[in-house]
Structures are given as C-alpha cells and as structure tokens.
Tab-separated table of C-alpha atoms and ligand atoms in Angstrom:
chain	number	residue	atom	x	y	z
B	1045	UNK	CA	75.817	138.576	96.939
B	1046	UNK	CA	73.359	138.276	99.271
B	1047	UNK	CA	71.920	134.953	99.781
B	1048	UNK	CA	67.918	134.769	99.419
B	1049	UNK	CA	65.962	131.866	101.248
B	1050	UNK	CA	63.817	130.387	99.017
B	1051	UNK	CA	60.219	130.801	98.979
B	1052	UNK	CA	57.932	128.176	100.110
B	1053	UNK	CA	54.778	127.628	97.258
B	1054	UNK	CA	52.097	125.990	99.491
B	1055	UNK	CA	49.104	124.731	96.972
B	1056	UNK	CA	45.429	125.592	99.211
B	1057	UNK	CA	41.895	124.698	97.585
B	1058	UNK	CA	40.924	127.536	95.777
B	1059	UNK	CA	36.648	126.783	96.628
B	1060	UNK	CA	37.235	125.700	100.316
B	1061	UNK	CA	40.917	126.480	101.024
B	1062	UNK	CA	42.661	124.422	104.405
B	1063	UNK	CA	42.324	125.643	106.992
B	1064	UNK	CA	45.345	124.501	108.153
B	1065	UNK	CA	47.043	126.998	105.598
B	1066	UNK	CA	45.025	129.716	105.924
B	1067	UNK	CA	45.999	129.550	109.175
B	1068	UNK	CA	49.501	130.141	108.666
B	1069	UNK	CA	49.080	132.768	106.138
B	1070	UNK	CA	47.510	134.088	108.533
B	1071	UNK	CA	50.166	134.472	111.356
B	1072	UNK	CA	52.418	135.320	109.264
B	1073	UNK	CA	50.201	138.282	108.229
B	1074	UNK	CA	49.610	139.058	111.699
B	1075	UNK	CA	53.261	139.411	112.119
B	1076	UNK	CA	54.769	141.498	110.329
B	1077	UNK	CA	55.103	138.913	107.521
B	1078	UNK	CA	54.547	139.252	103.658
B	1079	UNK	CA	52.165	136.192	102.001
B	1080	UNK	CA	51.469	136.440	98.195
B	1081	UNK	CA	47.858	135.032	97.808
B	1082	UNK	CA	45.259	134.529	94.348
B	1083	UNK	CA	42.480	137.325	94.427
B	1084	UNK	CA	40.426	136.736	91.341
B	1085	UNK	CA	41.983	139.926	89.815
B	1086	UNK	CA	45.805	138.837	89.848
B	1087	UNK	CA	48.309	137.790	92.759
B	1088	UNK	CA	48.757	140.235	95.373
B	1089	UNK	CA	51.218	140.785	97.785
B	1090	UNK	CA	49.673	140.765	101.309
B	1091	UNK	CA	50.804	142.662	104.241
B	1092	UNK	CA	48.752	143.271	107.759
B	1093	UNK	CA	47.482	146.712	105.842
B	1094	UNK	CA	46.935	148.606	109.752
B	1095	UNK	CA	50.668	148.099	110.324
B	1096	UNK	CA	54.026	150.919	108.727
B	1097	UNK	CA	55.781	148.631	109.313
B	1098	UNK	CA	55.041	145.854	106.423
B	1099	UNK	CA	53.252	148.089	104.479
B	1100	UNK	CA	57.093	148.735	103.800
B	1101	UNK	CA	57.960	145.482	103.542
B	1102	UNK	CA	55.705	145.078	101.227
B	1103	UNK	CA	57.639	148.160	98.590
B	1104	UNK	CA	60.777	147.220	100.301
B	1105	UNK	CA	60.285	143.712	98.659
B	1106	UNK	CA	58.572	144.981	94.925
B	1107	UNK	CA	61.413	148.297	94.916
B	1108	UNK	CA	57.967	150.577	94.031
B	1109	UNK	CA	57.969	154.032	94.912
B	1110	UNK	CA	56.453	154.678	98.524
B	1111	UNK	CA	55.017	157.425	96.575
B	1112	UNK	CA	52.530	154.767	94.669
B	1113	UNK	CA	49.286	153.802	97.343
B	1114	UNK	CA	48.284	150.350	97.880
B	1115	UNK	CA	44.836	148.936	97.950
B	1116	UNK	CA	43.275	147.527	100.899
B	1117	UNK	CA	41.359	144.174	101.183
B	1118	UNK	CA	38.793	144.401	103.660
B	1119	UNK	CA	36.545	141.039	104.058
B	1120	UNK	CA	33.411	143.042	104.972
B	1121	UNK	CA	31.187	146.225	104.122
B	1122	UNK	CA	31.695	146.667	107.583
B	1123	UNK	CA	35.369	147.222	107.436
B	1124	UNK	CA	35.307	148.986	104.409
B	1125	UNK	CA	33.481	151.451	106.538
B	1126	UNK	CA	35.901	151.828	109.216
B	1127	UNK	CA	38.822	152.851	106.830
B	1128	UNK	CA	36.632	155.211	105.546
B	1129	UNK	CA	36.715	158.578	106.733
B	1130	UNK	CA	32.518	158.878	105.461
B	1131	UNK	CA	30.864	156.512	103.681
B	1132	UNK	CA	28.642	158.617	100.541
B	1133	UNK	CA	25.413	157.328	99.110
B	1134	UNK	CA	27.503	155.940	95.971
B	1135	UNK	CA	30.194	153.561	98.048
B	1136	UNK	CA	26.856	151.978	99.337
B	1137	UNK	CA	25.283	151.111	95.756
B	1138	UNK	CA	28.569	150.389	94.248
B	1139	UNK	CA	29.815	148.241	96.843
B	1140	UNK	CA	26.158	146.165	97.351
B	1141	UNK	CA	26.326	146.608	93.637
B	1142	UNK	CA	29.963	144.716	92.611
B	1143	UNK	CA	31.224	142.963	96.080
B	1144	UNK	CA	32.622	140.718	96.324
B	1145	UNK	CA	34.880	141.286	93.046
B	1146	UNK	CA	36.563	143.716	90.783
B	1147	UNK	CA	35.586	147.251	91.810
B	1148	UNK	CA	38.250	149.047	93.910
B	1149	UNK	CA	36.649	152.935	95.965
B	1150	UNK	CA	38.941	155.834	96.809
B	1151	UNK	CA	37.241	157.226	99.619
B	1152	UNK	CA	37.980	159.545	102.384
B	1153	UNK	CA	40.827	158.269	104.617
B	1154	UNK	CA	39.647	157.001	108.355
B	1155	UNK	CA	43.089	158.477	110.990
B	1156	UNK	CA	44.213	155.059	111.843
B	1157	UNK	CA	45.424	153.781	108.048
B	1158	UNK	CA	48.848	154.590	107.795
B	1159	UNK	CA	50.422	157.388	106.006
B	1160	UNK	CA	52.652	154.658	103.706
B	1161	UNK	CA	49.238	152.880	103.108
B	1162	UNK	CA	48.337	156.085	101.161
B	1163	UNK	CA	51.566	157.266	100.335
B	1164	UNK	CA	50.129	160.815	102.323
B	1165	UNK	CA	47.206	161.330	100.627
B	1166	UNK	CA	43.672	162.369	102.097
B	1167	UNK	CA	41.895	159.445	100.318
B	1168	UNK	CA	42.440	155.512	100.638
B	1169	UNK	CA	41.344	153.112	98.228
B	1170	UNK	CA	39.297	149.392	99.401
B	1171	UNK	CA	38.301	146.791	97.765
B	1172	UNK	CA	36.221	143.537	98.704
B	1173	UNK	CA	37.346	140.802	96.813
B	1174	UNK	CA	36.139	137.832	95.706
B	1175	UNK	CA	38.723	134.809	95.590
B	1176	UNK	CA	37.355	132.597	98.343
B	1177	UNK	CA	41.601	132.304	99.519
B	1178	UNK	CA	41.700	136.052	99.599
B	1179	UNK	CA	38.462	136.498	101.514
B	1180	UNK	CA	39.707	133.540	104.444
B	1181	UNK	CA	43.239	135.350	104.486
B	1182	UNK	CA	41.437	138.101	105.724
B	1183	UNK	CA	39.846	137.086	107.634
B	1184	UNK	CA	41.535	135.168	110.078
B	1185	UNK	CA	43.945	137.948	110.258
B	1186	UNK	CA	40.684	139.889	111.649
B	1187	UNK	CA	42.726	142.818	109.846
B	1188	UNK	CA	42.625	144.493	106.107
B	1189	UNK	CA	45.375	143.218	104.012
B	1190	UNK	CA	47.099	145.662	101.567
B	1191	UNK	CA	48.169	144.206	98.298
B	1192	UNK	CA	50.036	145.519	95.550
B	1193	UNK	CA	50.081	142.849	92.125
B	1194	UNK	CA	52.718	140.862	94.076
B	1195	UNK	CA	55.529	141.138	90.883
B	1196	UNK	CA	58.752	143.678	91.045
B	1197	UNK	CA	57.480	146.914	90.175
B	1198	UNK	CA	57.805	147.637	86.437
B	1199	UNK	CA	56.646	143.866	85.470
B	1200	UNK	CA	54.111	141.914	84.234
B	1201	UNK	CA	51.181	141.710	86.938
B	1202	UNK	CA	51.592	137.523	88.077
B	1203	UNK	CA	48.486	135.192	87.205
B	1204	UNK	CA	49.411	131.974	88.578
B	1205	UNK	CA	51.906	131.551	91.764
B	1206	UNK	CA	54.522	130.577	89.411
B	1207	UNK	CA	54.881	134.089	88.457
B	1208	UNK	CA	54.740	135.216	91.864
B	1209	UNK	CA	57.895	133.156	92.374
B	1210	UNK	CA	59.669	134.043	89.226
B	1211	UNK	CA	59.379	137.323	90.921
B	1212	UNK	CA	59.721	137.994	93.655
B	1213	UNK	CA	61.326	134.602	95.584
B	1214	UNK	CA	62.543	135.272	99.018
B	1215	UNK	CA	61.530	138.587	98.859
B	1216	UNK	CA	58.108	137.326	100.089
B	1217	UNK	CA	57.268	134.507	103.808
B	1218	UNK	CA	55.094	132.482	100.948
B	1219	UNK	CA	53.186	132.062	98.397
B	1220	UNK	CA	49.965	130.911	98.537
B	1221	UNK	CA	48.362	128.486	95.234
B	1222	UNK	CA	45.453	128.585	93.975
B	1223	UNK	CA	45.808	127.949	90.225
B	1224	UNK	CA	45.481	130.654	87.566
B	1225	UNK	CA	43.208	133.840	88.193
B	1226	UNK	CA	39.955	134.092	86.752
B	1227	UNK	CA	39.885	138.209	85.953
B	1228	UNK	CA	43.069	138.127	85.126
B	1229	UNK	CA	43.679	142.263	85.160
B	1230	UNK	CA	43.689	144.231	88.392
B	1231	UNK	CA	40.087	145.566	89.604
B	1232	UNK	CA	38.848	148.639	87.728
B	1233	UNK	CA	39.258	151.646	90.056
B	1234	UNK	CA	36.859	154.897	91.038
B	1235	UNK	CA	37.263	157.343	92.544
B	1236	UNK	CA	34.383	158.798	94.837
B	1237	UNK	CA	36.059	161.808	96.304
B	1238	UNK	CA	35.062	163.052	92.816
B	1239	UNK	CA	31.155	163.914	91.485
B	1240	UNK	CA	30.442	162.528	89.800
B	1241	UNK	CA	32.859	159.681	90.233
B	1242	UNK	CA	35.359	158.859	88.445
B	1243	UNK	CA	37.425	155.975	86.180
B	1244	UNK	CA	40.406	156.286	87.499
B	1245	UNK	CA	42.056	152.759	85.889
B	1246	UNK	CA	39.594	150.817	83.758
B	1247	UNK	CA	39.047	146.814	84.327
B	1248	UNK	CA	36.061	144.099	83.733
B	1249	UNK	CA	33.198	145.805	85.054
B	1250	UNK	CA	33.272	148.322	82.377
B	1251	UNK	CA	31.268	151.643	82.501
B	1252	UNK	CA	28.171	150.521	81.134
B	1253	UNK	CA	27.962	148.116	83.855
B	1254	UNK	CA	28.735	151.141	86.795
B	1255	UNK	CA	26.406	153.311	84.555
B	1256	UNK	CA	23.458	151.248	85.585
B	1257	UNK	CA	24.472	151.547	89.473
B	1258	UNK	CA	25.672	155.517	89.702
B	1259	UNK	CA	26.512	158.064	87.301
B	1260	UNK	CA	29.588	158.671	86.435
B	1261	UNK	CA	32.579	161.569	84.965
B	1262	UNK	CA	31.758	161.816	81.083
B	1263	UNK	CA	34.552	158.905	79.934
B	1264	UNK	CA	36.288	159.421	76.987
B	1265	UNK	CA	38.340	156.360	76.432
B	1266	UNK	CA	41.377	157.499	78.188
B	1267	UNK	CA	40.806	157.156	82.094
B	1268	UNK	CA	44.302	156.324	82.599
B	1269	UNK	CA	46.027	158.689	80.479
B	1270	UNK	CA	44.427	161.417	81.823
B	1271	UNK	CA	45.000	160.133	84.916
B	1272	UNK	CA	49.198	160.126	83.972
B	1273	UNK	CA	49.709	162.806	82.300
B	1274	UNK	CA	46.744	165.735	83.929
B	1275	UNK	CA	46.949	164.394	86.994
B	1276	UNK	CA	49.569	162.668	88.648
B	1277	UNK	CA	48.692	163.381	92.653
B	1278	UNK	CA	45.212	161.517	91.945
B	1279	UNK	CA	46.151	157.962	91.568
B	1280	UNK	CA	50.218	158.088	91.695
B	1281	UNK	CA	50.683	154.570	90.764
B	1282	UNK	CA	49.465	154.658	87.379
B	1283	UNK	CA	52.600	155.550	86.037
B	1284	UNK	CA	53.168	154.153	81.902
B	1285	UNK	CA	55.064	151.547	82.474
B	1286	UNK	CA	54.025	149.970	85.629
B	1287	UNK	CA	52.109	146.901	83.523
B	1288	UNK	CA	55.053	146.687	81.304
B	1289	UNK	CA	57.484	142.818	80.094
B	1290	UNK	CA	61.149	143.610	79.392
B	1291	UNK	CA	60.850	143.391	75.533
B	1292	UNK	CA	59.084	146.509	73.182
B	1293	UNK	CA	55.787	145.474	72.702
B	1294	UNK	CA	54.185	146.863	69.206
B	1295	UNK	CA	50.669	146.540	68.658
B	1296	UNK	CA	49.258	146.109	64.914
B	1297	UNK	CA	46.520	145.824	62.621
B	1298	UNK	CA	45.321	141.971	61.126
B	1299	UNK	CA	47.559	143.211	58.076
B	1300	UNK	CA	50.483	144.336	59.291
B	1301	UNK	CA	50.275	141.433	62.054
B	1302	UNK	CA	50.206	138.654	59.645
B	1303	UNK	CA	52.822	140.254	57.581
B	1304	UNK	CA	55.943	140.700	60.267
B	1305	UNK	CA	54.870	136.943	61.574
B	1306	UNK	CA	56.043	135.960	57.794
B	1307	UNK	CA	59.437	138.435	57.224
B	1308	UNK	CA	62.281	137.087	57.304
B	1309	UNK	CA	62.978	139.183	60.784
B	1310	UNK	CA	60.405	136.815	62.673
B	1311	UNK	CA	62.706	135.264	65.109
B	1312	UNK	CA	63.902	138.229	66.919
B	1313	UNK	CA	59.846	138.700	68.086
B	1314	UNK	CA	57.035	137.467	69.923
B	1315	UNK	CA	53.202	137.307	68.727
B	1316	UNK	CA	50.020	137.616	71.121
B	1317	UNK	CA	47.525	137.495	68.638
B	1318	UNK	CA	43.304	136.662	68.712
B	1319	UNK	CA	41.388	133.524	67.417
B	1320	UNK	CA	41.156	129.815	67.692
B	1321	UNK	CA	44.365	128.986	66.108
B	1322	UNK	CA	46.686	126.681	67.199
B	1323	UNK	CA	49.399	128.955	69.301
B	1324	UNK	CA	53.029	127.579	68.115
B	1325	UNK	CA	57.082	129.124	68.903
B	1326	UNK	CA	56.927	132.778	69.109
B	1327	UNK	CA	53.244	132.547	68.768
B	1328	UNK	CA	50.131	133.194	71.448
B	1329	UNK	CA	46.480	133.203	70.644
B	1330	UNK	CA	44.812	134.514	72.705
B	1331	UNK	CA	40.301	134.146	72.287
B	1332	UNK	CA	38.762	136.533	70.406
B	1333	UNK	CA	35.755	137.974	73.175
B	1334	UNK	CA	37.559	140.096	75.604
B	1335	UNK	CA	36.539	138.068	79.272
B	1336	UNK	CA	38.712	135.205	77.812
B	1337	UNK	CA	41.812	137.300	76.511
B	1338	UNK	CA	41.824	139.781	79.620
B	1339	UNK	CA	42.234	136.236	81.695
B	1340	UNK	CA	44.764	135.007	80.016
B	1341	UNK	CA	47.208	138.287	78.847
B	1342	UNK	CA	50.034	138.642	81.294
B	1343	UNK	CA	49.889	134.639	81.349
B	1344	UNK	CA	50.765	135.605	77.660
B	1345	UNK	CA	53.180	138.510	78.232
B	1346	UNK	CA	55.219	136.334	80.978
B	1347	UNK	CA	55.455	133.449	78.394
B	1348	UNK	CA	56.732	135.191	75.825
B	1349	UNK	CA	59.114	138.199	77.333
B	1350	UNK	CA	61.153	134.937	79.197
B	1351	UNK	CA	61.630	133.327	75.289
B	1352	UNK	CA	64.347	136.557	75.300
B	1353	UNK	CA	63.007	138.872	72.488
B	1354	UNK	CA	63.850	142.052	71.429
B	1355	UNK	CA	60.119	142.017	70.320
B	1356	UNK	CA	55.989	141.317	71.532
B	1357	UNK	CA	54.251	141.618	68.390
B	1358	UNK	CA	50.710	141.752	69.549
B	1359	UNK	CA	47.834	142.433	67.055
B	1360	UNK	CA	45.202	144.619	67.960
B	1361	UNK	CA	41.847	144.189	69.756
B	1362	UNK	CA	38.165	144.946	68.779
B	1363	UNK	CA	37.590	148.310	69.380
B	1364	UNK	CA	34.176	147.411	71.266
B	1365	UNK	CA	33.512	148.703	74.990
B	1366	UNK	CA	34.210	145.511	76.601
B	1367	UNK	CA	37.867	145.438	76.278
B	1368	UNK	CA	38.356	148.805	77.667
B	1369	UNK	CA	40.608	147.376	80.407
B	1370	UNK	CA	42.449	145.057	77.550
B	1371	UNK	CA	43.744	148.510	75.385
B	1372	UNK	CA	44.381	149.831	78.495
B	1373	UNK	CA	46.970	147.529	79.755
B	1374	UNK	CA	48.606	146.933	75.970
B	1375	UNK	CA	48.641	150.759	75.859
B	1376	UNK	CA	50.193	150.331	79.530
B	1377	UNK	CA	52.908	148.090	78.099
B	1378	UNK	CA	53.577	149.630	75.525
B	1379	UNK	CA	55.010	152.407	77.519
D	1038	AMP	P1	48.291	147.648	92.789
D	1038	AMP	O1	50.001	148.201	93.454
D	1038	AMP	O2	48.880	146.784	91.540
D	1038	AMP	O3	47.407	146.090	93.492
D	1038	AMP	O4	47.780	148.517	92.045
D	1038	AMP	C1	46.993	149.896	92.981
D	1038	AMP	C2	46.476	150.812	92.207
D	1038	AMP	O5	45.719	151.671	93.122
D	1038	AMP	C3	47.661	151.938	91.863
D	1038	AMP	O6	47.478	152.542	90.299
D	1038	AMP	C4	47.689	153.046	92.600
D	1038	AMP	O7	48.348	154.138	92.406
D	1038	AMP	C5	45.912	153.328	93.066
D	1038	AMP	N1	45.566	153.858	94.297
D	1038	AMP	C6	45.522	153.358	95.832
D	1038	AMP	N2	44.836	153.959	96.208
D	1038	AMP	C7	44.697	155.360	96.104
D	1038	AMP	C8	44.478	156.866	96.128
D	1038	AMP	N3	44.148	156.613	97.623
D	1038	AMP	N4	43.785	157.579	95.285
D	1038	AMP	C9	44.123	156.563	93.808
D	1038	AMP	N5	44.203	155.380	93.155
D	1038	AMP	C10	44.984	154.713	94.601
D	1039	MG	MG1	50.305	146.656	89.949
C-alpha cells in the first residue's frame, strides 16, 4: 500500500486572509502544486491554470476523467479577457452584473489556455469568485487558478475544510480552512457560445436574475438533464452522478417522508427534511428557504452518508424558481 503524507490544514481568516498564509499557498501554486481553497460556492482544488502539468495533477488527485473540463478562476475582468479569444457583449454585461460571484461563463478560448483545462474543447469556462481568500490567492499567484470542486470524482462537493481532508488527504499539498462556504452549491454555468446564451448548470444566481441582464435560451427547467443526455460534448462534466454520496438517494413528498421516518425499517435509512424541527440522529432538517437550504445541503449529505446507511430519504423541496439548483443537485444525487 502506498503511504500518503497527511495534508496540512491551515486556518485563514475568511474576511481578511493573513498575508503570510496566502504567500505560502501562492508559492505552492507557482511551483505546480495543489492548494484546496475556499470559494463562496464550495471548496476548490486549485492549481496553476496555465500549466498542463499542474492541471494533470488536479485530474489525478480527483480521479476525474480528463474528458471533463475545468473552470479557470480569475481576479479581474482583464484576466478573464486574456483567457478568451473574444469577449462578447453578453460576457461584458453578465460579468459586470454578477462578478465577483457564483456565475461561470463559457466563451471561446485563447491559445494560451492548455488543452488539459478544456478537455480539448474550443471553449473555456471562466469565473471570478467573491471569496476574499480565493481572490487573494489568485492575485498572489499572478495567474488564473484552475479549481474544480475539491472532492474525489463522483463524491459530494466539499463545503468545509474537513470535507476536503476526508476526501483528499495526502493528495493535495495544502488545505486552507476559512470555515463553511456561503452559497453551498456550485456556480451557475452559462454558455455564451450559443445565441441566445444557455444555462448549462443551474446555480444560486437564478434564471430570473440572469434574465434581467441578458435574454436566455428558453428554459424548460431541465437544463442539467438536457446537457447530460443530448449534448454531452457541450459539458462533459455534467454526468449524472457527479454529486452523489455513497448511499442511494430518494426524494419523496411530505406525506411519504413522514411515513418512512415512522416505519420500522427506518434504521437503514437517513433522512433530510425541511423546516424548523430539531435534528436528531439520522434525521437532519434544513431551512425552508432556498438559500439556507442550498448552503447546508452538501454538509447534510456528507453527514448522513458518513453514518453508513443504505438509503438517504429527502423530503421534496418546493418547486419555485429559486429552488431550481437544489432540485438539479438532488436529481444528480439520485443518479
Ligand atoms: P467543477 O469541476 O465541479 O468545478 O464543475 C465544473 C463544470 O464546468 C463541469 O460540469 C464542467 O463540465 C463544466 N465546464 C467546464 N468547462 C466547460 C466548457 N468549456 N464547456 C462546457 N462546460 C464546461
Ligand atoms: Mg465537482
């Protein structure tokens, strides 16, 4: 068996990150190493986005197929433009409205972007994160940082440094711990190489908000599935089980949820419900508003999955538009 060295976890202030911590992390990135960093969405597994070798290490650490492209994280509009062959008017409008923030834009790529980042596609996904630690690290490293979620392939994305350590200990050179992430779900992904722009992956910046800035391809509420089944080359990373925990996930209505909790077979199951009830062993209740629910969903999945059950029963969230990203992730977790 290969012995892996335990990864060092360093605490860093989420609001005003300590300079010496950022400097050390930046040196690792510059040297081709990997740093797990907090962003406002989930923790990212960061490496030099312009180095094919560093990017190869990211794929290796995650056990992710190289056919699945990465997002490049930037600290300025200028940096984003340098990564793209053209920066259309819609990119300008969306980035000015929502950056820094949880929105990723897919545009034509510039020649300097390594093939490894885009999995050979002619497009590149770019985002400017809002998290002060991510921003400081990108600036200090003086290059875009490629950063997929800091989890092993097909595992649930990490929203705490502990989630990262549990999945990637020994596979990453440093983990920056700035506490739990704010948004809790991956960024909204919008393709700008189609006209009108299309949502490839819903996120907490919703269709309604985006629609106030640009006209979007008509939504049938199933973007994730459309991408999965019909246009796999458009977004190869959107494989169905991308976000799944080990146990089977089942989403049921309120009445069935109540019935299953009370049933004698409840021991082999864990439950994720909605509303202000006290969580108990094997049962986690999440807030009944979308933002709070999204922020805590992955932590709940990590928690109940660790309790080694066969099935995770989830009470179905409301259908309103602001829950679209939550439904998308639950669908993927169901496989
Ligand atoms: P993650 O690795 O969890 O950060 O997710 C990144 C997502 O962005 C994956 O689903 C990728 O498939 C998607 N992605 C990255 N680059 C592109 C691209 N050029 N076109 C379409 N989707 C992309
Ligand atoms: Mg991921």
